[in-house]
mmCIF file of C-alpha atoms in Angstrom:
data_model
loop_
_atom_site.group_PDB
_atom_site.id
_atom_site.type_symbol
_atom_site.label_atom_id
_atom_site.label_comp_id
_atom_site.label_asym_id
_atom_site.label_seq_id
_atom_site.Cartn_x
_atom_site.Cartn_y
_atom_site.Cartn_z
ATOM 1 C CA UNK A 1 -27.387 -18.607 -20.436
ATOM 2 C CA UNK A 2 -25.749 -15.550 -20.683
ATOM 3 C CA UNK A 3 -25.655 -12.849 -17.370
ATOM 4 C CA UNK A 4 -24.388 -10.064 -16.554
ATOM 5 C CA UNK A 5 -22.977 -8.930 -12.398
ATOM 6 C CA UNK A 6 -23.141 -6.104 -11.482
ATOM 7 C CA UNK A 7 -19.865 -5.975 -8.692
ATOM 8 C CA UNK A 8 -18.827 -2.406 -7.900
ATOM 9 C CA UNK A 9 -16.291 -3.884 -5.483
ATOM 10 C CA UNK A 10 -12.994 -3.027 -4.898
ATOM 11 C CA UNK A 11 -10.279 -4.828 -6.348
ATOM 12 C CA UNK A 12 -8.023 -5.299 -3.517
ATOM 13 C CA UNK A 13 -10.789 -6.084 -1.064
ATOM 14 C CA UNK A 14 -9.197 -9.233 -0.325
ATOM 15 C CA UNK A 15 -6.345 -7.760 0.436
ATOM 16 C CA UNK A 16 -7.943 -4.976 2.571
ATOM 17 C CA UNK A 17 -9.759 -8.254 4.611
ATOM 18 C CA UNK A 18 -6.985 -9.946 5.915
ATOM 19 C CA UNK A 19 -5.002 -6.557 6.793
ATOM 20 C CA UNK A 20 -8.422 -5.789 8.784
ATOM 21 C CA UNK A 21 -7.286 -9.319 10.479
ATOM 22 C CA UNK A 22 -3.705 -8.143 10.798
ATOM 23 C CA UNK A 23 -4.462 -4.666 12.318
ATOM 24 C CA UNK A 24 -7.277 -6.444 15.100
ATOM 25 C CA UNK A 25 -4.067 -8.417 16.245
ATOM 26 C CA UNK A 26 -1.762 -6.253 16.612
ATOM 27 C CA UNK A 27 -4.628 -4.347 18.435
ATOM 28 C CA UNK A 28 -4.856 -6.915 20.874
ATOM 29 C CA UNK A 29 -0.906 -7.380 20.926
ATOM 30 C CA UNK A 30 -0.734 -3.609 21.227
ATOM 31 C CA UNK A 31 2.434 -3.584 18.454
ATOM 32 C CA UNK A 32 3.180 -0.625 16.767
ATOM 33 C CA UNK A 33 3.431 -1.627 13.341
ATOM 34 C CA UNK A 34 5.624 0.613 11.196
ATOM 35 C CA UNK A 35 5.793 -0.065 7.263
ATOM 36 C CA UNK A 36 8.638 1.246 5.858
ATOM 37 C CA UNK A 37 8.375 2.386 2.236
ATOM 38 C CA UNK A 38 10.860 4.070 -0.007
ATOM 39 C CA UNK A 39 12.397 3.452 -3.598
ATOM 40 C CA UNK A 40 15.910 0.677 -3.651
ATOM 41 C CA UNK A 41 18.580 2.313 -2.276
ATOM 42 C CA UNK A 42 17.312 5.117 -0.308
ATOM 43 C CA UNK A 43 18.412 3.523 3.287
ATOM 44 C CA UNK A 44 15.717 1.383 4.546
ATOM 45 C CA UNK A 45 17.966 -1.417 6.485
ATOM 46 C CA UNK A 46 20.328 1.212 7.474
ATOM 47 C CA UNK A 47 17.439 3.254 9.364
ATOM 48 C CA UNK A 48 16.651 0.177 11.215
ATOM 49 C CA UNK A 49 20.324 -0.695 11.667
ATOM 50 C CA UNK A 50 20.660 3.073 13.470
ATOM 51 C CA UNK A 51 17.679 2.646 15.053
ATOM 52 C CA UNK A 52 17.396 -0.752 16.551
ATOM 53 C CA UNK A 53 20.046 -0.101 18.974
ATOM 54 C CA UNK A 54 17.976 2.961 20.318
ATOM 55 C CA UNK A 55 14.725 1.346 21.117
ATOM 56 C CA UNK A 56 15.913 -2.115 21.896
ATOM 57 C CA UNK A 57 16.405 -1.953 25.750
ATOM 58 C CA UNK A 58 12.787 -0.155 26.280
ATOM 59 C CA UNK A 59 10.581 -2.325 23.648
ATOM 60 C CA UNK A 60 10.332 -5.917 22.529
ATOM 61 C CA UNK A 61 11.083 -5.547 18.489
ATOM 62 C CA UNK A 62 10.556 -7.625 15.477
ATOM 63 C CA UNK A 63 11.420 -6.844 12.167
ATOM 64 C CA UNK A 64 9.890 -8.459 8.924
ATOM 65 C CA UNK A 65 12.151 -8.291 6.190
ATOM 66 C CA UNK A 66 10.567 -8.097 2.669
ATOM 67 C CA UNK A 67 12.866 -8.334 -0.667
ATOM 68 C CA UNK A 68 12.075 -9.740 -3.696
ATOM 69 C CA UNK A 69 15.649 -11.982 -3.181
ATOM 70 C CA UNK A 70 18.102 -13.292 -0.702
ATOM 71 C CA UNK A 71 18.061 -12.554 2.730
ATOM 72 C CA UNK A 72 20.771 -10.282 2.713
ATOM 73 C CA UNK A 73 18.526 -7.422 4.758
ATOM 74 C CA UNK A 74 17.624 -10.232 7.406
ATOM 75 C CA UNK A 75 21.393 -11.133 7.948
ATOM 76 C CA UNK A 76 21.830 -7.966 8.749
ATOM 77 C CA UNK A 77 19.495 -6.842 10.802
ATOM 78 C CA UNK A 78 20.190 -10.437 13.095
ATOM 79 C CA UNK A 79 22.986 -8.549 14.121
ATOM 80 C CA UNK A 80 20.938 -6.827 16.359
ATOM 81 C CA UNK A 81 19.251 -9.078 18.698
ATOM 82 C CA UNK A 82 15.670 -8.431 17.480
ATOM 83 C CA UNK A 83 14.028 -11.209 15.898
ATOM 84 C CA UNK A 84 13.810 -10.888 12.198
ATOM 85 C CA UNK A 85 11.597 -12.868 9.364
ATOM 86 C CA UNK A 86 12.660 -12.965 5.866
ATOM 87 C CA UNK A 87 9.893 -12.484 3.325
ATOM 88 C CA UNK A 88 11.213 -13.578 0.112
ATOM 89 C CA UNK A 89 8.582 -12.091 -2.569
ATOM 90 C CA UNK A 90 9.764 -13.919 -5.624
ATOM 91 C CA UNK A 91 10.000 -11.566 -8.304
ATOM 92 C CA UNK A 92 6.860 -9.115 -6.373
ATOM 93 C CA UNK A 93 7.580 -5.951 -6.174
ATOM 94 C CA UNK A 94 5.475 -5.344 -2.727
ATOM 95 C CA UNK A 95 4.218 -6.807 0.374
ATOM 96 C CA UNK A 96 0.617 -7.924 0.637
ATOM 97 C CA UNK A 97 -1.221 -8.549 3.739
ATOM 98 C CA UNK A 98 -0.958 -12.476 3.222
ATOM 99 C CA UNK A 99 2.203 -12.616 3.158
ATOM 100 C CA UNK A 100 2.476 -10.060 6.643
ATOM 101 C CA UNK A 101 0.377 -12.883 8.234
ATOM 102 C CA UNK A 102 2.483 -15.703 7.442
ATOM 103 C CA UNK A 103 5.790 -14.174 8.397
ATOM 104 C CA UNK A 104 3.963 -13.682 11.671
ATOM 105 C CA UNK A 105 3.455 -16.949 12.280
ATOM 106 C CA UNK A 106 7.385 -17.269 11.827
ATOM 107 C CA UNK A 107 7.674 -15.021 14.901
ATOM 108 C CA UNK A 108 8.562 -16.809 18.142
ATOM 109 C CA UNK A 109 6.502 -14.539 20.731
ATOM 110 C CA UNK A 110 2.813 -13.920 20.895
ATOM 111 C CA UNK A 111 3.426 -9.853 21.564
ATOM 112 C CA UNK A 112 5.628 -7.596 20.401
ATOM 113 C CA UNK A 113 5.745 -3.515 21.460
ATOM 114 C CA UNK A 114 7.301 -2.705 17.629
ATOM 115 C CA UNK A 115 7.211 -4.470 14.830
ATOM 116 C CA UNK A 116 9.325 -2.763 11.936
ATOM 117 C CA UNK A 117 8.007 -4.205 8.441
ATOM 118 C CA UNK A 118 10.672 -3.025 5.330
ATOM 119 C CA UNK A 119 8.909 -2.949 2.075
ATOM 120 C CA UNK A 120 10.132 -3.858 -1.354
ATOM 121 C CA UNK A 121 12.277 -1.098 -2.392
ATOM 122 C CA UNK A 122 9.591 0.781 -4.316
ATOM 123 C CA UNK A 123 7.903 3.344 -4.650
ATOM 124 C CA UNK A 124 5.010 2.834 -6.874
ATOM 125 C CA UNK A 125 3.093 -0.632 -5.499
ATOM 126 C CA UNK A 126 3.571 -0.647 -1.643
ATOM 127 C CA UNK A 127 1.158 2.350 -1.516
ATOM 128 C CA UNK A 128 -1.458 0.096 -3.071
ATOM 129 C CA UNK A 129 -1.167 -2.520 -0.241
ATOM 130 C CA UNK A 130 -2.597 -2.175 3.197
ATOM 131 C CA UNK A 131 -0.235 -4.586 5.460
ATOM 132 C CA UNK A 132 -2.496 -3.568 8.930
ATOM 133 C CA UNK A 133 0.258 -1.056 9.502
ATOM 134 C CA UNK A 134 -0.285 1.804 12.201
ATOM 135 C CA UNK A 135 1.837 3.690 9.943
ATOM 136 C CA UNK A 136 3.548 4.573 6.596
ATOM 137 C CA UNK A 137 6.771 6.011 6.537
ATOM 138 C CA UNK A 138 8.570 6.765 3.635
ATOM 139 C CA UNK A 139 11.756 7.451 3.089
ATOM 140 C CA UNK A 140 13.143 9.794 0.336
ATOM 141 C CA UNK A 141 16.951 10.064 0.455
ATOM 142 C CA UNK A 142 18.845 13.837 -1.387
ATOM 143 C CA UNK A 143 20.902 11.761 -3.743
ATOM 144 C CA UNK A 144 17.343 10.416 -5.495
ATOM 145 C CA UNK A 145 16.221 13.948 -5.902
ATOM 146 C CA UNK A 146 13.725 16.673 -5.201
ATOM 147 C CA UNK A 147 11.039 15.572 -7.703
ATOM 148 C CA UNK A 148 9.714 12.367 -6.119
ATOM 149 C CA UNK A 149 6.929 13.810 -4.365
ATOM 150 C CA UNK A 150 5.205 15.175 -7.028
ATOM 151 C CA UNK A 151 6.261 12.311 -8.839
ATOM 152 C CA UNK A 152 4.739 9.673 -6.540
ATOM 153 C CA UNK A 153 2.268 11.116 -4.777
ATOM 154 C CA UNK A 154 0.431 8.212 -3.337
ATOM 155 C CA UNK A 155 3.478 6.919 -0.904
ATOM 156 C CA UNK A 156 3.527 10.301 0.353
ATOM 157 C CA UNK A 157 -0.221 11.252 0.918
ATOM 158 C CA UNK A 158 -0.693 7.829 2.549
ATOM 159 C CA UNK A 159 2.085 8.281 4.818
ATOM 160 C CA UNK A 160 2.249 9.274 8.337
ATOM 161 C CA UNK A 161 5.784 10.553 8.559
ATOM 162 C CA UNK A 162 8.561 10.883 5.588
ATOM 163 C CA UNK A 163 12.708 10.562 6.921
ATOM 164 C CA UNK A 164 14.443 12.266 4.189
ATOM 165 C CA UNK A 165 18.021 10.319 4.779
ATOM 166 C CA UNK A 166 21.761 11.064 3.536
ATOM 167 C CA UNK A 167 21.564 14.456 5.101
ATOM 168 C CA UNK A 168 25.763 14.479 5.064
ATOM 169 C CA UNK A 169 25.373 14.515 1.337
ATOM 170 C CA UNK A 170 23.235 17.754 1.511
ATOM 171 C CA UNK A 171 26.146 19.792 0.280
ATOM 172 C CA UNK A 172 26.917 17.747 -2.596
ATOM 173 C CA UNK A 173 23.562 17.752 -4.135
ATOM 174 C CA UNK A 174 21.055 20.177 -5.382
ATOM 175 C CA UNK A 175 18.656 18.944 -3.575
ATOM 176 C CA UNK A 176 15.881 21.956 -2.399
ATOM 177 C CA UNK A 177 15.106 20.318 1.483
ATOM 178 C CA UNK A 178 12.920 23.900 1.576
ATOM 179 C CA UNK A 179 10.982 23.153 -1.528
ATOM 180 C CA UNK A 180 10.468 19.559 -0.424
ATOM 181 C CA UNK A 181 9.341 20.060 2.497
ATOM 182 C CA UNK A 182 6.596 22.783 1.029
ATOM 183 C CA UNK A 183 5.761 20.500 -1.221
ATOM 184 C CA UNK A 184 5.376 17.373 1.105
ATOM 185 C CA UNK A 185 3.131 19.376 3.645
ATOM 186 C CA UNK A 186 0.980 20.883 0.778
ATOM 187 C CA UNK A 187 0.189 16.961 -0.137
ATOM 188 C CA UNK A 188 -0.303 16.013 3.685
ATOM 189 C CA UNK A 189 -0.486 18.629 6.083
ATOM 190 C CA UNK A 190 -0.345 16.458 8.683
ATOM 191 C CA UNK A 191 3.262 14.601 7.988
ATOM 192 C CA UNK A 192 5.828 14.409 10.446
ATOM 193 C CA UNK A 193 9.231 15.197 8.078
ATOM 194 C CA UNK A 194 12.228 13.624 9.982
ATOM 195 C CA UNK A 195 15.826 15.113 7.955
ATOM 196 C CA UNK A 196 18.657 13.015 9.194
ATOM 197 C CA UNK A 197 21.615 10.554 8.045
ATOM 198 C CA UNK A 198 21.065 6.721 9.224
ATOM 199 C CA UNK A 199 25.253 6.521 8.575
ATOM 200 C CA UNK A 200 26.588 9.630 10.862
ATOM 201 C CA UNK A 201 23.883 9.392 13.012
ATOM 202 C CA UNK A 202 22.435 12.787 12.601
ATOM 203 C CA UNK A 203 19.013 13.692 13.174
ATOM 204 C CA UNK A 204 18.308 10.030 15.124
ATOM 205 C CA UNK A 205 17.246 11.225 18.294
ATOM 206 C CA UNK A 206 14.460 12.868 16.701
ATOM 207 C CA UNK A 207 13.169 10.414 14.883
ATOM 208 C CA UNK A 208 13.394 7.787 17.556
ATOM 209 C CA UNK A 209 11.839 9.710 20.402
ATOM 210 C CA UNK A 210 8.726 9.586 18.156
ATOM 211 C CA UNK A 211 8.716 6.279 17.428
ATOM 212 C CA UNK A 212 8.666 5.585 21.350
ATOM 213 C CA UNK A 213 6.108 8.240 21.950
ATOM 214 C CA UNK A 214 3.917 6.295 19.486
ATOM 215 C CA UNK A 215 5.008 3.367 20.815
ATOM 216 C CA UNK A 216 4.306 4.097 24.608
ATOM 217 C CA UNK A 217 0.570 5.539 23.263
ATOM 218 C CA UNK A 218 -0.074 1.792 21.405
ATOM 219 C CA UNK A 219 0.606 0.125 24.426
ATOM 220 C CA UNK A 220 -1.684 2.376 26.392
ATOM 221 C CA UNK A 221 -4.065 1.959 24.222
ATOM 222 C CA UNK A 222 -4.194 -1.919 24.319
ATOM 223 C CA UNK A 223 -4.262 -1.922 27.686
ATOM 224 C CA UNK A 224 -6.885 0.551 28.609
ATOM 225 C CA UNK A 225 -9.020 -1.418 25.662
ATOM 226 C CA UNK A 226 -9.693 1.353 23.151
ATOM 227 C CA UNK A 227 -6.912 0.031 21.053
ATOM 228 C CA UNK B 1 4.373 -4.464 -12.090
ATOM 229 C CA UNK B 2 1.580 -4.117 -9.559
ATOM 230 C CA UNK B 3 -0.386 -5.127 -12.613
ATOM 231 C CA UNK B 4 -0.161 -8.466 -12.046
ATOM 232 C CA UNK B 5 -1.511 -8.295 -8.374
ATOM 233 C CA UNK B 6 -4.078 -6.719 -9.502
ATOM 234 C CA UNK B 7 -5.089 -9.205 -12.262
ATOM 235 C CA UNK B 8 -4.676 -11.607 -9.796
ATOM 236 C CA UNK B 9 -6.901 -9.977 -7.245
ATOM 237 C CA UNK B 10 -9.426 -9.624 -9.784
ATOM 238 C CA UNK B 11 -9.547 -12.663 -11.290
ATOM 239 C CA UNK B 12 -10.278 -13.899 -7.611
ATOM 240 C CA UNK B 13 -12.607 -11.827 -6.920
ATOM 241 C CA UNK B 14 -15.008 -12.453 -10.203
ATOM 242 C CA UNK B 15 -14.301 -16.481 -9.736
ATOM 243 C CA UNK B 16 -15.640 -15.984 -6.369
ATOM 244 C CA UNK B 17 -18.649 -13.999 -7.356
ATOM 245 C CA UNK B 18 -19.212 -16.152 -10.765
ATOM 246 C CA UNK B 19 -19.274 -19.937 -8.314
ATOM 247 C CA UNK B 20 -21.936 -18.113 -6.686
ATOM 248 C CA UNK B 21 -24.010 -17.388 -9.710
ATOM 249 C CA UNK B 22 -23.285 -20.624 -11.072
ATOM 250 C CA UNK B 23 -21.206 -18.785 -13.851
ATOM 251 C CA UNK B 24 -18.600 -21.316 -15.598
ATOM 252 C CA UNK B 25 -17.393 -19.481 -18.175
ATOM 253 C CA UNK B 26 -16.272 -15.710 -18.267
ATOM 254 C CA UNK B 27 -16.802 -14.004 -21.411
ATOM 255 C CA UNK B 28 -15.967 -10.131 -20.302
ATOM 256 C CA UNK B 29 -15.072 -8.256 -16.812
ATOM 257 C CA UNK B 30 -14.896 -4.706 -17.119
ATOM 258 C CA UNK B 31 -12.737 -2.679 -14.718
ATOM 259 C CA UNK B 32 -12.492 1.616 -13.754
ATOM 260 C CA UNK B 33 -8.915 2.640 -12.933
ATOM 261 C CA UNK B 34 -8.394 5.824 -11.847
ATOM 262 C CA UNK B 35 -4.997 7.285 -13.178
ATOM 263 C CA UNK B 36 -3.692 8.192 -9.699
ATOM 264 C CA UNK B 37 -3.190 4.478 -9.102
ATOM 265 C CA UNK B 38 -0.400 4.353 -11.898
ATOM 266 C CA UNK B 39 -1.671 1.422 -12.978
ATOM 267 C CA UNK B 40 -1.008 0.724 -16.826
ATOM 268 C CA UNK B 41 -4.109 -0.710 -19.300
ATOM 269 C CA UNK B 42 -1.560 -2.281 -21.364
ATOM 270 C CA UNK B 43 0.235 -3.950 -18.373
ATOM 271 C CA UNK B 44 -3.074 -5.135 -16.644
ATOM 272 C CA UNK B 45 -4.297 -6.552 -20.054
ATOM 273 C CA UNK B 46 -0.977 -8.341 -20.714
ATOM 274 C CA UNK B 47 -1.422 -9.885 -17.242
ATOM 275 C CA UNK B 48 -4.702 -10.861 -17.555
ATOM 276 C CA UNK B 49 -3.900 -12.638 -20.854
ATOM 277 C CA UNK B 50 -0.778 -14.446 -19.501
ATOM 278 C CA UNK B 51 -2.833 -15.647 -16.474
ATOM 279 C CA UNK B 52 -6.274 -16.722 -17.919
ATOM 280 C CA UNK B 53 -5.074 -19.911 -19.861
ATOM 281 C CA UNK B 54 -7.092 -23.117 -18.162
ATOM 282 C CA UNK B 55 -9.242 -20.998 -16.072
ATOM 283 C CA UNK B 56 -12.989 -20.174 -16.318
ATOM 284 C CA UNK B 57 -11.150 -16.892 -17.550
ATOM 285 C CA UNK B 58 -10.157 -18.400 -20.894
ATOM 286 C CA UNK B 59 -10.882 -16.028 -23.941
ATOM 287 C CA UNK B 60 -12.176 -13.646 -21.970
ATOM 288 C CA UNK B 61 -12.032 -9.578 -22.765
ATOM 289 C CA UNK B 62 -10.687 -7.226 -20.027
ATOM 290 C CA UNK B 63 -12.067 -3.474 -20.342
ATOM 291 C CA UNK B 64 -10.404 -1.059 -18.341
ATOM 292 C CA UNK B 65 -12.310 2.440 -17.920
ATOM 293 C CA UNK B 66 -9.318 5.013 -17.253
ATOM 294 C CA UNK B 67 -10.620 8.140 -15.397
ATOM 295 C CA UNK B 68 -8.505 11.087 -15.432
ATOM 296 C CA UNK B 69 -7.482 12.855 -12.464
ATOM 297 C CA UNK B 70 -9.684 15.915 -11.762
ATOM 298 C CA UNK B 71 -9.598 17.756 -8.986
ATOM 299 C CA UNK B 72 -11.561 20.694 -7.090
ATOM 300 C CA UNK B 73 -10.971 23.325 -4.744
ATOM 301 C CA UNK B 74 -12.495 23.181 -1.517
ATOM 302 C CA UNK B 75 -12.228 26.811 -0.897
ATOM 303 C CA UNK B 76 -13.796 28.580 -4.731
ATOM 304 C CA UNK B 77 -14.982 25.055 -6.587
ATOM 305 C CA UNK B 78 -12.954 26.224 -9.409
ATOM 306 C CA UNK B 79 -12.125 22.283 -10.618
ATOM 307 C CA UNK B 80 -9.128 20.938 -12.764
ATOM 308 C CA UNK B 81 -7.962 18.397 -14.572
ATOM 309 C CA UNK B 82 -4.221 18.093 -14.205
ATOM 310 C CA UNK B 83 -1.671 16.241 -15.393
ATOM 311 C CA UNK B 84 0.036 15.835 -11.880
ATOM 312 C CA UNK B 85 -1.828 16.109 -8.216
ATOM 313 C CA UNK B 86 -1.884 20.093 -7.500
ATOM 314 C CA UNK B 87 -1.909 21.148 -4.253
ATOM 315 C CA UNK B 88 -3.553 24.520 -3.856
ATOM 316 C CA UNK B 89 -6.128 26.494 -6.523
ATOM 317 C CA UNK B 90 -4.299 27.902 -9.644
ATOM 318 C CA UNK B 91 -7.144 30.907 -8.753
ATOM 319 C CA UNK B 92 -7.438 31.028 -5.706
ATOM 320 C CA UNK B 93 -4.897 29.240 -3.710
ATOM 321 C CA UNK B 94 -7.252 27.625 -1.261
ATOM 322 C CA UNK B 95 -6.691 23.768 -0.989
ATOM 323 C CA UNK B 96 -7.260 21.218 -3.438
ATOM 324 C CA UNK B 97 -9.126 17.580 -3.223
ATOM 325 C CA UNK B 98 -9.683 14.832 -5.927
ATOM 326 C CA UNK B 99 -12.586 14.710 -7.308
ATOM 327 C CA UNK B 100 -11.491 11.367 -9.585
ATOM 328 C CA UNK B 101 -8.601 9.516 -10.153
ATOM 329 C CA UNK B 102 -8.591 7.260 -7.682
ATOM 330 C CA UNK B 103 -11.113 4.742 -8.416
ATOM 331 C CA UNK B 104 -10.115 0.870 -8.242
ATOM 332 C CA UNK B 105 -13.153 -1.264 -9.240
ATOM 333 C CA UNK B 106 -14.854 -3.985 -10.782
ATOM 334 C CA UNK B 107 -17.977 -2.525 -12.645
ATOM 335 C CA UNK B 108 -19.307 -5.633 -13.497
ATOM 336 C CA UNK B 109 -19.036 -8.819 -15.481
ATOM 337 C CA UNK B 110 -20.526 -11.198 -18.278
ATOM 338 C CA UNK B 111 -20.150 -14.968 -18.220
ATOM 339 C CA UNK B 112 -22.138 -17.799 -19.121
ATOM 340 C CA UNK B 113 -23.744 -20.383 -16.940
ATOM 341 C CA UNK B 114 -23.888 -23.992 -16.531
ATOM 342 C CA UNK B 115 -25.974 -25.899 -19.607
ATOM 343 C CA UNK B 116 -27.672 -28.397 -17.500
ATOM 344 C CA UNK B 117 -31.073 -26.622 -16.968
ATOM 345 C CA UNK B 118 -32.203 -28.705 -14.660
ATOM 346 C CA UNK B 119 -32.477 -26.179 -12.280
ATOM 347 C CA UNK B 120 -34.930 -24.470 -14.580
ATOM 348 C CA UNK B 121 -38.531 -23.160 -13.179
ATOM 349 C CA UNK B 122 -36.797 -23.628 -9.774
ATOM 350 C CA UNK B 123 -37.067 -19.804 -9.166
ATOM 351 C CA UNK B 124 -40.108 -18.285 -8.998
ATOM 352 C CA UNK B 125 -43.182 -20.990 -10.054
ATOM 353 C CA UNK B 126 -45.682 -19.499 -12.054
ATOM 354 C CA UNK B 127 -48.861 -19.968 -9.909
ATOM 355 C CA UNK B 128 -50.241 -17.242 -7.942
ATOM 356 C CA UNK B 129 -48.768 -16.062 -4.310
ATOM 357 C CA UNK B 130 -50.891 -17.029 -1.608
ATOM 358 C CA UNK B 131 -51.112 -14.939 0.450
ATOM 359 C CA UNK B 132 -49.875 -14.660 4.176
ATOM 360 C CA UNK B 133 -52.025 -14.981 6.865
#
């Protein structure tokens, strides 16, 4: 017999399940969870590089690592006495929220104050993909140039805060920070913009002091029970 | 190639919905995809195709409703439809929402169930209701 269904349902709902799951634990955990997005290149591992040794004497971190190959990131960012999981995608060009929960299982300690989670160099897909983050950030470095707002506007909308890196190579680019940043707040009023360079070291302070306000008001929040 | 997560996701979700219904084969599944998810018809078809071989799936049609981005300002109404996500009112200047473009759905889908009909008549028996009480 033939039938029709009607469904009406959202195609990533299973998706959007489990990062319900993911975001009720690291309620409970109170972790800040902070998904990094940005397209290949832009500095993703070199943020965390600059900014691991800022935060890790006042919060227990973990990083999850996600690349669609090797575990080049990881290796790296082991050098930093955080824990670190590798998530090897496999030729996927984003994380999902399954693959968030099994890395977690990876990780040696029940709680964690920060948990960093690096994206698939990207742009495009991450944005479709709710991990059970707290927050977006996205990362736009000058050397990819000015256009990628307008030209991706998902990653920005959905983000909390963008870090627009290689800020020493400002005066070798035509990059308009100005128009950028116009543009950016037109398409999320809201967005903290962080300008700095994860290799000199410029504009860190900034950026990290947030990330331990936010972190300090997570943990607050778990333990008063409203988190 | 988010395409093929998608697909995937999908394909899930109808095989889920069709065990229920006691669907075995699926002959169409029709889709809306709002542009703003930059998700491409040709990509999500090619996917589907590549993925249905030796699944209830087989032979199947995908039809993928593409609705344009269109957006409206919250300050005049004036609404647009461009080609890129404005930001303020090309009238007025007042803020901008979307309106569509952002839709990521299964409408609905058409399969075909079991033969057996043994299950026939087991809805619904023809005598009258008695009433309660």
């Amino acid at each position: 017999m033939a039938l029709k269904v009607v469904m009406g349902q959202r195609l990533l709902k299973a998706n959007e399940q489990v990062a319900a799951e993911n975001r009720t634990r690291f309620a409970g955990a109170g972790t800040l969870v902070v998904n990094l997005i940005s397209s290949p290149g832009a500095g993703k591992t070199t943020l965390l590089e600059r900014t691991l040794p800022w935060l890790r004497d006042k919060f227990r971190i973990a990083v999850i690592e996600g690349d669609m190959y090797s575990v080049r990131d990881a290796q790296r960012i082991a050098g930093y006495e955080v824990e670190v999981v590798q998530i090897n995608t496999a030729g996927v060009c984003h994380l999902d929220a399954p693959m968030v929960a099994r890395a977690l299982e990876e990780l040696s300690e029940a709680r964690y104050d920060l948990l960093f989670i690096e994206n698939v160099g990207n742009l495009v897909c991450p944005a479709e993909f709710d991990l059970g983050e707290d927050l977006k950030v996205a990362l736009l470095s000058v050397t990819e140039g000015a256009d990628k707002p307008a030209k991706y506007p998902l990653v920005f909308q959905s983000a909390r805060a963008v870090v627009i890196n290689k800020s020493d190579l400002l005066p070798y680019t035509d990059f308009e920070l100005e128009t950028v940043v116009t543009e950016l707040k037109a398409l999320n009023p809201e967005l903290e913009v962080f300008l700095l360079s994860a290799k000199t070291g410029e504009g860190i302070k900034e950026w990290c002091t947030w990330l331990e306000k936010l972190t300090g008001r997570k943990q607050a929040a778990s333990r008063s029970g409203t988190g | 190639m988010h395409e093929l997560s998608l697909v995937e996701a999908m394909m899930s979700s109808v095989a889920e919905s069709a065990a229920e219904n006691n669907i075995t084969r699926v002959v169409r599944i029709k889709i809306v995809v709002g542009k703003l998810n930059l998700a491409q018809p040709e990509l999500l078809r090619f996917a589907f195709n590549a993925l249905q071989a030796g699944t209830i799936f087989e032979g199947a049609t995908l039809e993928i409703e593409e609705r344009p981005l269109v957006m409206r300002c919250r300050k005049c109404g004036n609404t647009c439809a461009p080609e890129y996500p404005a930001y303020f009112c090309s009238l007025c200047g007042g803020r901008v929402e979307v309106v569509t473009g952002q839709e990521l759905y299964i409408e609905h889908y058409e399969g075909e169930t079991g033969g057996d009909g043994d299950k026939d008549g087991a809805k619904g028996s023809d005598g009258p209701a008695a009433p309660e009480g």
